[in-house]
Amino acid sequence: MELQRTLSVGVRDGLHARPAAQLVRLAKSFTSAVVLERGGATADAKSPLKLMLLGVKEADEVTLRTTGDDAAAALEQIAAFLGGAEAGIAPAPAAAPVIAASVAPTLAETGRRGVPASDGVAVGPVHVHAHPGLPEPLGRIAPEAAPAEVERFHTALADTLASVSARAGTLPGADLQPIVEALADVAGDPEWARLVEERIAGGADAVAAVLLAGTDVAGRFEAMDDAYARARAEDIRSVSRAVVGTLLGWTATSLAEVPAGAIVVADEVTALDLSGAPLERIAGFLCRCGAATSHAAIVARSHGIPAVFGWDEPLERLATAKVVALDGTTGEVHLDPDAATIADFQARIRARQASVAALAPYRTISPRTRDGRAVTVAANIGSLRDIDPALEAGAEGVGLFRTELVFMETAELPSEDQQTAIYREVIERFRPRPVTIRTLDIGGDKPIPAIAFAPEDNPFLGWRGVRMCLDRPDVFLPQIRALLRAAAAGPLRVMVPMVSDIDEVHAVKALIDTCRADLAARGVAHGRFDLGIMVETPAAALLAPALAREVAFFSIGTNDLTQYVMAADRTNRQVARLCRPDHPAVIEAVRLVCVAAAVAGIPVAVCGEAAARAEMVPILVGLGVDELSMSAPAILRVKKQVTEIWAVPPEARP
């Protein structure tokens, strides 16, 4: 069977390393061949390198072709991913302009500015980060030596992949680990090995072959018309250098010993370089190469490290400087600045620190509105990597733990024991603060490799959330048992997604009772949890009075509720103007839910994107929402905002 579909790509920033690697894993879960076409060029969707070289950007029109026995399922799930699937792709932090180093302004044009890559101001001593020089001239071999060189390359490649994968497994934070994992996928791509083997067959030794293949592929990325795609040349150079280092027996150049408060000065800093770096000790980055769209820039922004790239001076000159002052917002750089300049930059730093410090007290504050109403500000998380940032931001618990991401990280369904361990760790880390875990919510825009979905004309209105779970007890019952077992570790709330009918709640309750009885009969330790539902369908909003008598809490998913109330696909750019959580119809739906909850005496949370929007916070609190849950970076700001608003409308105030 051969099928095809043309669609607009909704993946944030297009198919760069991380989403390309995720798409490859999804494509490989099917036996069918999967091909993507853009602008007349095609790529095998099971090769991350070929996908990245296709240069697919957000909003590009592409044609997806699937051929084989499971072509229909492959087409549906991969099309959903391309349309904007939430497969654990953390969006790159914004706030820096998309300017490639190749078009960076030179010193002669601007005086003393580079490419602003990460906001902030820094002054500090120079720490030069330089990789060993690559061998010249490149080595040649006789034809009969080619098989041995191919074997030497594959041994070095395997050793490099093992090293990179091991490094990725120990990285802190949710931003750097998936980047390094994606680079490992690129290095392990058979297409990459084929390109190297071709050079060896042409007479190059393994080192030369890796360098030539890397230069060729990096050049293809640099020739692309998109700044984000051009920045992927950094990834290829990084992978090539790592394999060459293994072949030559080099000790990898590391940032592990960077002094506290230093400015890292380099030709280029890559994700692999950063994977060994104590980021908390780095005051700033100044690089000759790189772009605001590079992985180094993304990581710098997410960790609040000022960075300027595209600085047009030789590294030898930069290495002679003792001190650097830089402004990652404007691109301004001073090498060995005078006393007046240092004083100016230190004043800027103090001003920024004061702004951040103004929010610091809110880490330990349980916010109340000006008229005394308590509003919980919690965190949305998707994996164990998100726990530390949430706790550091002062989250008052977890308002949404997306368990589907646990299922997406493996080709097989996670076992009951594996799930129990993950849920228990989240509960223990947040104890005594409550944790709210959402049961599996896949289908629609969230495909996973381990569960095959039949083709659906409109997956958003199809077999997803609780509908799928009730039809698949082999998937749902182990999760319920895992949640009951984890509940023994601390306060837990469990919520069911995509509820549209009271019978669905009754069915879930019956399964919970069955699982509790099973665990008790086997003598397995377990606890109890409060059961709630996600309110994200118009049916649930309209049935809120009846549903409120059946559950312990409501949590409003404003993303889906908005698209269903407005009958506007949130992945369709042509109707994006309708997907507004501040639309009167959506606000009325939220009001109905809050009124029903108040009558029944149960709390209401909002865990959709609207919870972090400054203009929505007073609206939601005014409607009666008790908890706002969001990503960690927004928590302190929202806590502060809650303390500045009135929950009671002016006409009702004393």
XYZ file of C-alpha atoms in Angstrom:
654
model
C 0.000 0.000 0.000
C 1.300 3.463 -0.894
C -0.224 6.615 0.593
C 0.689 10.275 0.629
C -0.407 13.535 2.229
C 0.620 17.161 1.733
C 0.648 19.321 4.853
C 2.115 22.400 6.506
C 4.851 21.732 9.080
C 3.944 22.913 12.570
C 7.100 21.730 14.400
C 8.702 24.685 16.170
C 11.797 25.858 14.176
C 11.454 22.958 11.722
C 13.267 19.614 11.570
C 16.514 20.487 13.323
C 18.470 17.856 15.262
C 16.045 17.079 18.108
C 12.735 16.829 16.207
C 14.502 15.120 13.290
C 15.785 12.460 15.693
C 12.312 12.059 17.215
C 10.712 11.783 13.790
C 13.267 9.132 12.818
C 12.416 7.088 15.923
C 8.740 7.337 15.093
C 9.320 6.379 11.432
C 11.464 3.401 12.455
C 8.597 2.045 14.563
C 6.842 1.183 11.279
C 7.905 -1.402 8.725
C 6.763 0.838 5.874
C 9.151 3.056 3.950
C 8.670 6.703 4.878
C 9.759 9.501 2.542
C 9.444 13.258 2.975
C 9.481 15.668 0.021
C 10.103 19.422 0.125
C 10.520 21.597 -2.928
C 11.202 18.660 -5.232
C 13.897 17.145 -2.975
C 13.220 13.959 -1.021
C 14.660 12.320 2.082
C 14.333 8.979 3.851
C 12.515 9.811 7.105
C 14.467 7.061 8.871
C 17.731 9.012 8.467
C 18.217 12.048 10.756
C 21.032 13.383 8.577
C 18.977 13.230 5.374
C 16.005 14.836 7.133
C 18.137 17.688 8.447
C 19.688 18.249 5.017
C 16.208 18.546 3.546
C 16.040 21.862 5.396
C 12.397 21.649 6.442
C 11.321 24.816 8.252
C 8.271 25.594 10.319
C 5.282 26.391 8.031
C 6.931 24.706 5.000
C 4.650 22.640 2.808
C 5.843 19.044 2.549
C 4.552 15.805 1.066
C 4.700 12.668 3.203
C 4.732 9.268 1.458
C 4.420 5.907 3.196
C 4.705 2.530 1.473
C 4.133 -0.854 3.116
C 1.801 -2.973 5.205
C 1.367 -0.367 7.961
C 1.423 2.628 5.611
C -1.896 4.017 6.859
C -0.902 4.071 10.520
C 2.517 5.491 9.631
C 0.943 8.253 7.562
C -1.454 9.285 10.334
C 1.035 9.324 13.181
C 3.891 10.965 11.289
C 1.552 13.532 9.756
C 0.332 14.364 13.269
C 3.933 14.802 14.411
C 4.787 17.064 11.471
C 1.648 19.069 12.043
C 2.884 20.092 15.478
C 2.994 17.012 17.713
C 3.945 17.689 21.336
C 6.430 14.823 21.362
C 8.553 16.256 24.109
C 10.134 18.916 21.915
C 11.047 21.695 24.174
C 10.745 24.986 22.308
C 13.940 26.959 22.021
C 13.891 29.885 24.427
C 13.115 33.054 22.535
C 14.524 36.549 22.864
C 17.508 36.435 20.556
C 17.481 37.448 16.896
C 17.970 34.799 14.254
C 21.229 35.969 12.681
C 23.793 33.553 11.331
C 27.487 34.181 11.945
C 28.091 34.214 8.199
C 26.158 37.479 7.948
C 27.355 38.917 11.258
C 28.467 42.553 11.139
C 32.238 43.012 11.151
C 34.249 45.277 13.423
C 34.812 47.703 10.583
C 31.072 48.052 10.027
C 29.917 48.462 13.616
C 32.904 49.380 15.749
C 32.815 46.775 18.507
C 29.726 44.599 18.153
C 29.090 40.961 17.367
C 25.937 38.896 17.051
C 23.792 39.120 20.212
C 23.015 35.490 21.049
C 21.863 35.446 24.683
C 20.644 38.366 26.795
C 22.616 39.671 29.735
C 25.740 41.585 30.719
C 29.019 40.120 31.966
C 32.561 41.134 32.884
C 35.172 38.538 33.706
C 38.570 36.976 33.089
C 39.157 35.211 29.781
C 39.107 31.414 29.637
C 40.258 30.236 26.188
C 38.592 27.061 24.922
C 40.520 25.765 21.902
C 40.319 22.392 20.196
C 43.512 20.697 18.962
C 44.487 21.500 15.392
C 43.327 18.960 12.823
C 46.021 17.016 10.927
C 47.458 18.406 7.698
C 48.057 17.065 5.143
C 45.296 14.482 5.148
C 46.393 10.843 5.141
C 46.259 8.524 2.117
C 46.105 4.727 1.987
C 46.595 1.992 -0.586
C 43.421 0.272 -1.898
C 44.188 -2.957 -0.023
C 44.228 -1.065 3.286
C 40.648 0.191 2.869
C 38.882 -2.676 4.736
C 41.083 -2.174 7.788
C 40.450 1.584 7.750
C 36.693 1.030 7.497
C 36.873 -1.249 10.535
C 39.006 1.327 12.388
C 36.424 4.017 11.620
C 33.500 1.911 12.834
C 35.338 1.022 16.061
C 36.059 4.699 16.712
C 32.484 5.622 15.828
C 31.084 3.034 18.252
C 33.411 4.241 21.024
C 32.418 7.865 20.353
C 28.717 7.029 20.376
C 29.088 5.144 23.657
C 30.905 8.108 25.194
C 28.367 10.652 23.947
C 25.396 8.531 25.022
C 26.874 8.004 28.485
C 27.462 11.742 28.790
C 23.881 12.497 27.742
C 22.494 10.215 30.425
C 24.109 12.231 33.227
C 23.341 15.763 32.045
C 21.304 18.086 34.241
C 18.426 20.096 32.832
C 15.859 19.391 30.166
C 17.523 21.444 27.429
C 21.006 19.979 26.890
C 20.319 16.249 27.256
C 17.960 15.884 24.265
C 20.367 17.939 22.128
C 23.296 15.631 22.898
C 21.096 12.567 22.383
C 20.106 13.939 18.976
C 23.765 14.473 18.046
C 24.432 10.851 18.944
C 21.626 9.874 16.555
C 23.246 11.927 13.776
C 26.644 10.323 14.412
C 25.047 6.864 14.309
C 23.133 7.515 11.088
C 24.045 4.892 8.421
C 24.086 7.739 5.894
C 26.968 9.362 7.773
C 28.882 6.057 7.827
C 28.267 5.622 4.090
C 29.740 9.030 3.308
C 32.868 8.221 5.323
C 33.220 4.774 3.738
C 33.029 6.356 0.273
C 36.021 8.558 1.091
C 37.974 5.592 2.447
C 37.245 3.694 -0.776
C 38.637 6.711 -2.630
C 41.992 6.450 -0.848
C 41.581 8.525 2.317
C 42.530 7.080 5.679
C 39.872 7.007 8.412
C 40.831 10.397 9.888
C 40.873 12.104 6.502
C 37.622 10.418 5.481
C 35.798 11.665 8.580
C 37.129 15.202 8.079
C 36.238 15.242 4.367
C 32.752 13.852 4.924
C 32.183 16.261 7.805
C 33.356 19.251 5.762
C 31.122 18.217 2.872
C 27.992 17.823 5.011
C 28.688 20.962 7.065
C 29.094 22.865 3.790
C 25.679 21.656 2.631
C 24.086 23.015 5.794
C 25.937 26.322 5.504
C 24.631 26.725 1.950
C 20.995 26.572 3.083
C 18.820 29.669 2.978
C 17.565 29.319 6.546
C 19.623 30.608 9.488
C 18.518 27.773 11.759
C 19.518 25.165 9.166
C 22.883 26.878 8.594
C 23.589 26.675 12.310
C 23.388 22.870 12.117
C 26.822 22.886 10.489
C 28.053 23.315 14.058
C 26.551 19.912 14.937
C 28.297 18.157 12.061
C 31.675 19.722 12.857
C 31.185 18.714 16.482
C 30.431 15.088 15.601
C 33.336 14.923 13.122
C 35.786 16.351 15.641
C 34.654 13.855 18.292
C 35.214 10.860 15.997
C 38.586 12.192 14.817
C 39.610 12.690 18.436
C 38.787 9.046 19.156
C 40.749 7.900 16.101
C 43.801 9.918 17.147
C 43.552 9.075 20.833
C 43.091 12.688 21.900
C 41.851 13.580 25.325
C 38.680 15.523 24.700
C 39.007 19.276 25.254
C 36.849 20.060 28.244
C 35.274 23.054 29.927
C 35.148 21.145 33.203
C 37.886 23.283 34.766
C 36.554 26.706 33.753
C 37.048 29.133 36.676
C 33.994 30.650 38.324
C 33.011 33.961 36.740
C 35.065 33.433 33.574
C 34.153 34.463 30.036
C 34.639 31.476 27.712
C 36.388 32.638 24.523
C 36.450 30.201 21.599
C 36.214 29.756 17.860
C 33.005 27.830 18.428
C 31.252 26.204 21.385
C 29.118 23.155 20.651
C 26.550 21.133 22.553
C 29.180 18.437 23.141
C 31.506 21.041 24.659
C 28.747 22.234 26.975
C 27.849 18.715 28.053
C 30.983 18.646 30.181
C 30.757 22.217 31.433
C 29.775 23.514 34.885
C 27.347 26.046 33.433
C 26.775 27.716 36.783
C 30.428 28.868 36.774
C 30.395 30.448 33.303
C 29.749 34.213 33.229
C 29.528 34.550 29.441
C 30.509 33.330 25.976
C 32.410 35.160 23.237
C 32.814 33.111 20.034
C 34.099 33.818 16.557
C 31.628 31.409 14.973
C 28.111 30.364 15.812
C 24.676 31.881 15.510
C 21.808 32.931 17.698
C 20.117 29.727 16.518
C 22.994 27.429 17.542
C 22.589 24.882 20.288
C 25.153 26.783 22.367
C 23.000 29.917 22.126
C 19.846 27.979 23.053
C 21.529 26.489 26.124
C 23.052 29.857 27.084
C 19.628 31.516 26.964
C 17.931 28.803 28.996
C 20.631 29.126 31.690
C 20.762 32.926 31.638
C 24.370 33.128 30.384
C 25.127 36.216 28.240
C 26.646 35.366 24.856
C 27.990 37.177 21.790
C 28.885 35.220 18.658
C 30.251 36.178 15.225
C 33.096 38.216 16.726
C 35.374 38.946 13.769
C 38.859 38.654 15.246
C 41.297 35.721 15.234
C 41.216 33.490 18.295
C 44.905 34.258 18.772
C 44.027 37.924 19.342
C 41.156 37.062 21.685
C 43.429 34.742 23.645
C 45.781 37.637 24.468
C 43.013 39.510 26.305
C 42.915 39.212 30.085
C 39.379 40.532 30.670
C 36.231 40.746 28.529
C 33.123 42.856 29.014
C 30.132 41.871 26.858
C 26.450 42.610 26.435
C 24.548 39.659 24.994
C 21.519 41.850 24.281
C 23.281 44.373 22.019
C 26.376 42.421 20.898
C 28.690 45.001 22.458
C 32.140 43.638 23.414
C 35.214 45.228 25.019
C 38.557 43.427 25.211
C 40.607 44.528 28.214
C 38.198 47.384 28.964
C 39.329 50.495 30.814
C 38.171 51.330 34.326
C 35.266 53.498 33.169
C 33.906 50.772 30.912
C 34.216 48.166 33.648
C 32.341 50.462 36.028
C 29.600 50.966 33.418
C 29.197 47.235 32.850
C 29.201 46.496 36.565
C 26.406 49.039 36.998
C 24.413 47.265 34.264
C 24.990 43.930 35.966
C 23.762 45.310 39.284
C 20.636 46.664 37.611
C 19.840 43.268 36.080
C 20.584 41.508 39.351
C 18.221 43.859 41.160
C 15.469 43.005 38.688
C 16.016 39.268 39.212
C 16.411 39.715 42.953
C 13.033 41.416 43.101
C 11.491 38.090 42.134
C 13.688 35.901 44.355
C 11.575 36.292 47.522
C 8.624 34.787 45.680
C 10.358 31.393 45.600
C 9.215 30.732 49.146
C 5.985 32.718 49.070
C 2.583 31.087 48.790
C 0.905 33.928 46.916
C -2.352 35.564 47.914
C -4.268 38.204 46.027
C -4.577 41.699 47.495
C -7.912 40.733 49.014
C -6.413 37.658 50.664
C -7.351 34.763 48.364
C -4.744 31.983 48.104
C -3.797 30.900 44.568
C -1.427 27.970 44.120
C 1.255 28.358 41.454
C 2.494 24.926 40.354
C 4.674 23.451 37.618
C 3.942 21.590 34.408
C 6.562 18.873 33.899
C 7.129 16.107 31.390
C 10.065 14.159 32.793
C 12.348 13.806 35.792
C 14.702 16.336 34.178
C 12.115 19.057 34.780
C 11.995 18.589 38.558
C 15.033 20.660 39.591
C 14.107 23.768 37.540
C 10.577 23.622 38.958
C 11.765 23.349 42.554
C 14.333 26.101 42.058
C 11.582 28.365 40.727
C 9.492 27.819 43.847
C 6.754 25.620 42.387
C 4.113 24.800 44.986
C 3.708 21.327 43.591
C 3.083 19.763 40.197
C -0.108 20.800 38.455
C 0.502 18.598 35.428
C 2.862 15.675 34.905
C 2.474 14.562 31.290
C 2.933 10.798 31.481
C 2.813 10.374 27.703
C 6.411 11.587 27.546
C 7.406 8.552 29.643
C 5.815 6.371 26.954
C 7.427 8.300 24.084
C 10.989 7.722 25.283
C 10.965 4.002 24.488
C 9.895 1.823 21.584
C 8.196 -0.535 24.068
C 5.485 0.200 26.590
C 7.063 1.071 29.965
C 6.429 -1.601 32.573
C 4.396 -1.126 35.734
C 7.598 -1.176 37.796
C 9.279 1.410 35.557
C 6.285 3.717 35.815
C 6.051 3.249 39.568
C 9.693 4.284 40.005
C 9.229 7.443 37.935
C 5.980 8.531 39.573
C 7.370 7.781 43.035
C 10.483 9.892 42.413
C 8.381 12.891 41.353
C 6.198 12.549 44.469
C 9.169 12.126 46.801
C 11.012 15.123 45.333
C 8.003 17.424 45.787
C 6.719 16.026 49.090
C 4.828 17.431 51.009
C 3.638 19.517 48.073
C 0.970 17.745 45.999
C 1.687 16.176 42.626
C -0.960 15.926 39.919
C -0.316 13.228 37.327
C -2.311 13.016 34.117
C -3.066 9.529 32.872
C -1.875 8.658 29.408
C -2.988 11.238 26.838
C -1.986 10.067 23.389
C -3.677 10.197 20.040
C -4.578 13.372 18.212
C -1.251 15.221 18.150
C 0.704 12.822 20.391
C 1.631 9.554 18.647
C 3.900 7.025 20.373
C 5.746 4.117 18.750
C 4.388 1.362 21.018
C 0.686 1.875 20.217
C -0.609 1.647 16.665
C -3.439 3.978 15.716
C -5.778 3.280 12.819
C -6.127 6.082 10.257
C -8.527 8.813 11.363
C -9.871 11.703 9.314
C -9.629 13.977 12.350
C -7.428 12.549 15.118
C -8.188 15.492 17.430
C -11.805 14.302 17.503
C -10.935 10.641 17.541
C -9.461 7.836 19.619
C -7.404 9.724 22.180
C -7.038 10.271 25.914
C -9.434 8.338 28.146
C -11.189 6.893 25.092
C -8.082 4.994 24.066
C -7.211 4.030 27.656
C -10.611 2.477 28.353
C -10.319 0.432 25.143
C -6.779 -0.698 26.006
C -6.762 -2.130 29.548
C -3.385 -3.724 28.761
C -2.026 -0.155 28.635
C -4.246 1.516 31.236
C -4.313 -1.011 34.097
C -0.507 -1.120 34.587
C -0.512 2.685 34.768
C -3.305 2.740 37.351
C -1.514 0.124 39.460
C 1.738 2.106 39.182
C -0.053 5.266 40.321
C -1.619 3.472 43.307
C 1.766 2.064 44.298
C 3.430 5.479 43.956
C 0.663 7.115 46.014
C 2.129 5.474 49.111
C 5.064 7.916 48.825
C 3.090 11.131 49.345
C 0.155 13.303 48.278
C -0.997 12.432 44.772
C -3.808 13.609 42.538
C -4.590 11.803 39.292
C -6.540 13.364 36.471
C -8.085 11.782 33.399
C -7.877 13.584 30.038
C -10.480 14.121 27.315
C -13.532 13.260 29.421
C -16.820 13.902 27.606
C -19.268 11.678 29.482
C -19.990 10.749 33.106
C -19.921 7.061 32.144
C -16.206 7.470 31.357
C -15.582 8.627 34.934
C -17.583 5.693 36.290
C -15.554 3.294 34.144
C -12.252 4.740 35.372
C -13.389 4.503 38.985
C -14.313 0.847 38.478
C -10.845 0.104 37.060
C -9.196 1.865 39.993
C -11.203 -0.303 42.409
C -10.189 -3.423 40.453
C -6.505 -2.461 40.564
C -6.657 -1.612 44.274
C -8.204 -4.995 45.027
C -5.583 -6.753 42.932
C -2.698 -5.032 44.732
C -4.238 -5.753 48.128
C -4.726 -9.429 47.277
C -1.058 -9.707 46.298
C 0.145 -7.805 49.346
C 1.661 -5.005 47.279
C 2.024 -1.727 49.176
C -0.081 1.063 47.732
C -1.977 4.196 48.662
C -4.943 6.277 47.579
C -5.155 9.332 45.365
C -7.703 12.011 44.619
C -9.301 11.500 41.209
C -10.013 14.489 38.990
C -10.615 15.185 35.334
C -9.219 17.444 32.670
C -11.896 19.821 31.429
C -10.978 20.309 27.803
C -14.086 19.355 25.840
C -17.238 21.485 25.575
C -19.165 18.442 26.811
C -17.192 18.409 30.059
C -17.711 22.149 30.533
C -21.470 21.831 29.971
C -21.691 18.769 32.236
C -19.513 20.369 34.909
C -22.254 20.414 37.611
C -22.812 16.670 37.269
C -19.117 15.834 36.875
C -18.226 17.910 39.943
C -20.249 15.496 42.078
C -18.137 12.584 40.810
C -14.552 13.873 41.153
C -12.262 15.607 43.657
C -11.044 18.412 41.398
C -11.114 19.936 37.924
C -8.090 20.928 35.840
C -8.812 23.005 32.756
C -6.650 22.341 29.726
C -7.058 25.660 27.939
C -5.142 24.556 24.835
C -7.641 21.878 23.838
C -10.663 23.608 25.390
C -9.983 26.651 23.212
C -9.675 24.678 19.991
C -12.824 22.662 20.702
C -14.953 25.601 21.846
C -13.826 27.649 18.833
C -13.915 24.680 16.400
C -10.458 25.820 15.281
C -7.556 23.355 14.924
C -4.727 24.813 16.998
C -2.149 23.475 14.515
C -3.807 25.221 11.551
C -2.263 28.649 10.931
C -5.197 29.759 8.811
C -7.516 29.752 11.840
C -4.925 30.738 14.457
C -6.749 34.022 15.087
C -9.634 32.028 16.577
C -7.460 29.990 18.958
C -7.550 32.599 21.722
C -8.060 31.590 25.354
C -9.243 35.166 26.003
C -12.127 34.783 23.543
C -15.459 35.473 25.302
C -16.718 31.973 24.440
C -13.711 30.301 26.085
C -13.915 32.548 29.124
C -17.602 31.695 29.486
C -16.751 27.984 29.404
C -14.166 28.509 32.160
C -16.743 30.488 34.180
C -19.265 27.658 33.959
C -16.679 25.186 35.218
C -15.649 27.434 38.122
C -19.260 27.992 39.180
C -19.984 24.254 39.163
C -16.815 23.551 41.147
C -17.678 26.216 43.727
C -21.150 24.731 44.258
C -19.652 21.247 44.720
C -16.813 22.539 46.910
C -13.969 21.227 44.749
C -10.907 23.176 43.517
C -10.233 24.246 39.921
C -6.794 24.416 38.292
C -5.673 25.648 34.891
C -2.705 23.810 33.368
C -2.893 25.080 29.793
C -0.718 27.835 28.328
C -3.202 30.511 29.439
C -2.095 29.985 33.057
C 1.215 31.754 32.365
C -0.116 34.574 30.200
C 0.063 37.871 32.066
C -3.205 39.163 30.626
C -5.028 35.913 31.518
C -3.901 35.543 35.138
C -6.285 38.179 36.581
C -9.134 36.879 34.416
C -8.678 33.276 35.559
C -8.242 34.191 39.213
C -11.274 36.476 39.016
C -13.354 33.615 37.624
C -12.490 31.484 40.637
C -9.498 29.398 39.527
C -7.593 28.109 42.580
C -4.380 26.903 40.918
C -2.279 28.012 37.957
C 0.241 25.525 36.569
C 2.955 26.372 34.042
C 6.546 25.808 32.911
C 9.227 26.702 35.454
C 10.520 29.979 33.917
C 7.120 31.668 34.392
C 6.511 30.667 38.018
C 8.161 33.568 39.868
C 6.616 36.163 37.570
C 3.131 34.725 38.015
C 3.557 34.422 41.783
C 4.401 38.110 41.920
C 1.494 38.990 39.652
C -0.982 37.094 41.842
C 0.015 39.205 44.850
C -0.734 42.378 42.872
C -4.266 41.629 41.694
C -7.720 41.669 43.238
C -9.688 38.427 42.998
C -12.924 40.212 43.906
C -14.382 42.513 41.204
C -14.445 46.256 42.056
C -18.215 46.355 42.572
C -18.022 43.617 45.217
C -15.101 45.030 47.223
C -15.735 46.498 50.683
